[in-house]
Coordinates of C-alpha atoms in Angstrom, one line a residue:
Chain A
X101 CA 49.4 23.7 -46.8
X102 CA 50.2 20.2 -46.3
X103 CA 53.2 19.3 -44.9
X104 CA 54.7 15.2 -44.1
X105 CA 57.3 15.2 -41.4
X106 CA 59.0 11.5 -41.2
X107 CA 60.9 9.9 -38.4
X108 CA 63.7 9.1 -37.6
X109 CA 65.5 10.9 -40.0
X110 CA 68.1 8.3 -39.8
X111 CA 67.7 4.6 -38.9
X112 CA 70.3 2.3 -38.1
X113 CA 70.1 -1.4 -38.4
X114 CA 71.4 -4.8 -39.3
X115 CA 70.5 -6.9 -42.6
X116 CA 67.7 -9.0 -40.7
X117 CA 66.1 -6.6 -38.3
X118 CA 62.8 -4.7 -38.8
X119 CA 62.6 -1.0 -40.0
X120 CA 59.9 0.9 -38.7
X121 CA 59.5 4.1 -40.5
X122 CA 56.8 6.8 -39.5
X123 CA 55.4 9.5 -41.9
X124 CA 52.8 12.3 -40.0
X125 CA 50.7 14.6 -41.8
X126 CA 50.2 18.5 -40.6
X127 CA 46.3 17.7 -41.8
X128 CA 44.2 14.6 -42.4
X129 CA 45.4 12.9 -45.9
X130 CA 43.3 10.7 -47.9
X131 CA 44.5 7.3 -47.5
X132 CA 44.1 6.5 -51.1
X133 CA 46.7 8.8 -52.1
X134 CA 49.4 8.7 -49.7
X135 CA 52.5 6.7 -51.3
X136 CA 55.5 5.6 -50.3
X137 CA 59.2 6.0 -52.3
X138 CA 62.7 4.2 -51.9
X139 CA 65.7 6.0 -53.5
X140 CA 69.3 4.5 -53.7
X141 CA 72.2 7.1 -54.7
X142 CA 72.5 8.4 -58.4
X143 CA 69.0 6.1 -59.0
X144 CA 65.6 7.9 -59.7
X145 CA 63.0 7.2 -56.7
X146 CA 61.1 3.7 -57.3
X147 CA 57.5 3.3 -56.0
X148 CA 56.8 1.0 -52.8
X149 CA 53.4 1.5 -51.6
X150 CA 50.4 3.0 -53.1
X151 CA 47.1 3.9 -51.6
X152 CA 48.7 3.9 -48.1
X153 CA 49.1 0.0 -47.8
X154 CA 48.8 -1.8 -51.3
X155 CA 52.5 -2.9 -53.0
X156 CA 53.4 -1.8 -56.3
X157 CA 54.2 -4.1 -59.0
X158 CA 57.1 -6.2 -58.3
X159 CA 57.5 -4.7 -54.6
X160 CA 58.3 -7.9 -52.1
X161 CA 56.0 -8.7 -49.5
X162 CA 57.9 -7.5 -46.6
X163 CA 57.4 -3.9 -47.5
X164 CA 53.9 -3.2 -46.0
X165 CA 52.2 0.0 -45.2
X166 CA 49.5 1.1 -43.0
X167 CA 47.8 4.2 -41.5
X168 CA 44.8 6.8 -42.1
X169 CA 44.4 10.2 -41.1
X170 CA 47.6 12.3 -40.7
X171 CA 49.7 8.9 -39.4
X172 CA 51.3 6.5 -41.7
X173 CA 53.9 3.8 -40.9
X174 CA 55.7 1.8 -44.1
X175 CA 57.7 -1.3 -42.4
X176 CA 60.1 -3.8 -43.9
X177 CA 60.8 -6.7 -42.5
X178 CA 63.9 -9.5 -42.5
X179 CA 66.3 -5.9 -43.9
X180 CA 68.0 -7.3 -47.2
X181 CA 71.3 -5.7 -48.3
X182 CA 69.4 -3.7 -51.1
X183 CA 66.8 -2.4 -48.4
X184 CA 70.0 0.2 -46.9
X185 CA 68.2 3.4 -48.8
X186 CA 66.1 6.5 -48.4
X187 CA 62.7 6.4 -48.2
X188 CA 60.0 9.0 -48.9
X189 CA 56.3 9.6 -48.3
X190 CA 54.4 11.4 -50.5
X191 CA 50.4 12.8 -50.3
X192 CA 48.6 13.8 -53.2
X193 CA 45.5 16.1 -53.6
X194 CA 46.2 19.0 -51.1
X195 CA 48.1 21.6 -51.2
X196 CA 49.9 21.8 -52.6
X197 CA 49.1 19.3 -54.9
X198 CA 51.7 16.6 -54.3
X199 CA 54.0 16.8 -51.2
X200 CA 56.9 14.8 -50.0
X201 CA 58.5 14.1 -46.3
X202 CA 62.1 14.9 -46.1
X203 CA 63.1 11.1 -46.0
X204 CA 64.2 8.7 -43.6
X205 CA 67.3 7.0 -44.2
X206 CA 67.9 3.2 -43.8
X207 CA 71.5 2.9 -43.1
X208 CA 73.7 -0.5 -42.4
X209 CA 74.6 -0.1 -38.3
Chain B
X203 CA 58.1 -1.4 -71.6
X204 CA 57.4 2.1 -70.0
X205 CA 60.4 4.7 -70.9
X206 CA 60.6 8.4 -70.0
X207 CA 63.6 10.0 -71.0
X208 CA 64.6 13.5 -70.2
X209 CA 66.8 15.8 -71.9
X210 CA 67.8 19.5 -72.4
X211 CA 69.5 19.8 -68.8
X212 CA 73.1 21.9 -68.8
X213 CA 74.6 25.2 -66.5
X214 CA 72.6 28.1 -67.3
X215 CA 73.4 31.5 -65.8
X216 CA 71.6 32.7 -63.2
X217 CA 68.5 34.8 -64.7
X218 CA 68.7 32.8 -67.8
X219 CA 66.4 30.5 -69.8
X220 CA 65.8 26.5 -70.1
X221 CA 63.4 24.0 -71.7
X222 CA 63.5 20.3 -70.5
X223 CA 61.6 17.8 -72.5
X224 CA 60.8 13.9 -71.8
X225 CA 59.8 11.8 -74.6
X226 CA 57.6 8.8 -73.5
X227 CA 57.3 5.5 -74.8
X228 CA 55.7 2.3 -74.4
X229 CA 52.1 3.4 -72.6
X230 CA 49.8 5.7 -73.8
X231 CA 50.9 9.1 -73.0
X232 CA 47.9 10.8 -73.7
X233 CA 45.7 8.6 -70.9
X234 CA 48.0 9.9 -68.3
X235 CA 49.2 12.8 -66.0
X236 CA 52.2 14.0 -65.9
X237 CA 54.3 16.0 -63.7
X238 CA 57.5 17.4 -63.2
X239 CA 59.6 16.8 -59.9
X240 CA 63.5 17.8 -58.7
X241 CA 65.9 17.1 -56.1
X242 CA 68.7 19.3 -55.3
X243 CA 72.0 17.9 -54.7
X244 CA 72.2 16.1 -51.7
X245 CA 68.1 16.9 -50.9
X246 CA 64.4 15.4 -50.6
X247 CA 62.0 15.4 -53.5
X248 CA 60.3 18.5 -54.7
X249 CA 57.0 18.3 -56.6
X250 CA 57.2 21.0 -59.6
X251 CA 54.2 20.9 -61.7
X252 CA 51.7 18.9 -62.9
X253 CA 50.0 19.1 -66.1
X254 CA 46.4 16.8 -66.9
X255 CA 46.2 15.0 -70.3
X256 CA 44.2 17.0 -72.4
X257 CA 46.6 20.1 -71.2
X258 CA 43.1 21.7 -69.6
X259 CA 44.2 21.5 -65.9
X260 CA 48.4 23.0 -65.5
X261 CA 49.6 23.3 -61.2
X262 CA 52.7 24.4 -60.2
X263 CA 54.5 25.0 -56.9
X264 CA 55.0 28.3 -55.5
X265 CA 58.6 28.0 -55.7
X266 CA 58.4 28.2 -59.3
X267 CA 55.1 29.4 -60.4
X268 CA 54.9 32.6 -63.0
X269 CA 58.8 31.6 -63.9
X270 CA 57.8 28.2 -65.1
X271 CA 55.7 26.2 -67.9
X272 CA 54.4 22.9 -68.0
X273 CA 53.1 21.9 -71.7
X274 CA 52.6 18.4 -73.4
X275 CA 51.8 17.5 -77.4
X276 CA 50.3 14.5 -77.3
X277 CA 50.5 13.8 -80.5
X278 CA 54.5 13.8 -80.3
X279 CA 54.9 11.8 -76.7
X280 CA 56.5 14.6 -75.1
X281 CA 56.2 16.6 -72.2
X282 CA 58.1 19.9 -71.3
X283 CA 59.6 22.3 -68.8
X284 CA 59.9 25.8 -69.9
X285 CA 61.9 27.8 -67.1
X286 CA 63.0 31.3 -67.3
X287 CA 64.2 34.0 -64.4
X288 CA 66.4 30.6 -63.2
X289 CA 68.2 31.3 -59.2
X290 CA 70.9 28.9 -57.6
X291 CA 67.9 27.6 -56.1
X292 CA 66.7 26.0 -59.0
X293 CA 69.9 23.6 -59.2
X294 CA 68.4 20.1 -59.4
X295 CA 68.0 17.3 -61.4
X296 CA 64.6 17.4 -62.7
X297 CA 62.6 14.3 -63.3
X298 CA 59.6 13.9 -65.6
X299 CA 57.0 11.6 -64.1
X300 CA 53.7 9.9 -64.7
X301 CA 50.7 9.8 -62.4
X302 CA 48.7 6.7 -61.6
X303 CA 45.5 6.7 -60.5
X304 CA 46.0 7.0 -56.3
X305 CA 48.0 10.1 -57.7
X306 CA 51.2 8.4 -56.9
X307 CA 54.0 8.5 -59.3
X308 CA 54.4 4.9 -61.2
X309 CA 57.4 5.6 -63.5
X310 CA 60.5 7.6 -63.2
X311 CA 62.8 9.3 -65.6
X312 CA 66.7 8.7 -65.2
X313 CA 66.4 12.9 -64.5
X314 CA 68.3 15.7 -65.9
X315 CA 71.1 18.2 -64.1
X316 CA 70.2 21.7 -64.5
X317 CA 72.6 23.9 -62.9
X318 CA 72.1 27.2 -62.6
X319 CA 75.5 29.8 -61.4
X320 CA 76.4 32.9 -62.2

């Protein structure tokens, strides 16, 4: 079984700063289908990053991802208000078949 | 414009029976997977099941398998949760959700609340 441990499990920052936001896999995941999810309160989860590292439709550029193996990182730079958020990571393919991380949260400091 | 659009969410007692459906428009719902994920109140995600397009290739997560049912009629847009033996555990809202092709989920449902108490 595949399981995605993120870290921290809470990050606290100012509009402006970096996030750095770590996702690590129990086994190796395919890069091509590990994703990355944002979630705001009462919303459904929108799609960030896709295939480790490319952006989704409509996703500005300073989300990025990056990583292989069992060790992905999803980064935003400049934090905008609407960044403040969980975020997920999600691998596809193993089992079983999908699996999420717990989430990090991105919370105003 | 892609829509998914759950419904048949409500308080069930515990032990009881439930079918969720999502009716899809604006894509072709027959090119694509689709799957079936939940979040408890105040939790992460939880993948459910995962059905292919033709209806040939049906997963489900241990949590749930051989007390739930993933089936889609093409034909009609629709995909469907059939759950039955329901526990407090099950409380969630439950989100239908397509499957691009890096087996990441591109669209979201709005999700639907089943709570399940005795």
């Amino acid at each position: 079984e595949i399981v995605l441990t993120q870290s921290p499990g809470t990050l606290s920052l100012s509009p402006g700063e970096r996030a750095t936001l770590s996702c690590r896999a129990s086994q190796s995941v395919s890069s091509s289908y590990l994703a990355w999810y944002q979630q705001k309160p009462g919303q459904a989860p929108r799609l960030l990053i896709y295939g480790a590292s490319s952006r989704a439709t409509g996703i500005p550029d300073r989300f990025s991802g990056s990583g292989s193996g069992t060790d992905f990182t999803l980064t935003i730079n400049r934090l905008e208000p609407e960044d403040f958020a969980v975020y997920y990571c999600q691998q596809y393919g193993g089992s079983p078949l999908f699996t999420f991380g717990p989430g990090t949260k991105v919370d105003i400091k | 414009e892609v829509q998914l659009v759950e419904s048949g969410g409500g308080l069930v007692q515990t032990g009881g029976s439930l079918r969720l459906s999502c009716t899809a428009s604006g894509f072709s719902f027959s090119d694509y997977y689709m799957n079936w994920v939940r979040q408890a109140p105040g939790k992460g995600l939880e993948w459910v099941s995962f059905i292919a397009t033709s209806s040939a290739t049906i997963h489900y997560a241990d949590s749930v398998k051989g007390r739930f049912s993933i089936s889609r009629d093409n034909a009609k847009n629709s995909l469907y949760l059939e759950m039955d033996s329901l526990r407090d555990e099950d409380t969630a809202v439950y989100y239908c959700a397509r499957q691009a092709a890096h087996g990441n989920i591109d669209y979201w449902g709005q999700g639907t609340l089943v709570t399940v108490s005795s």
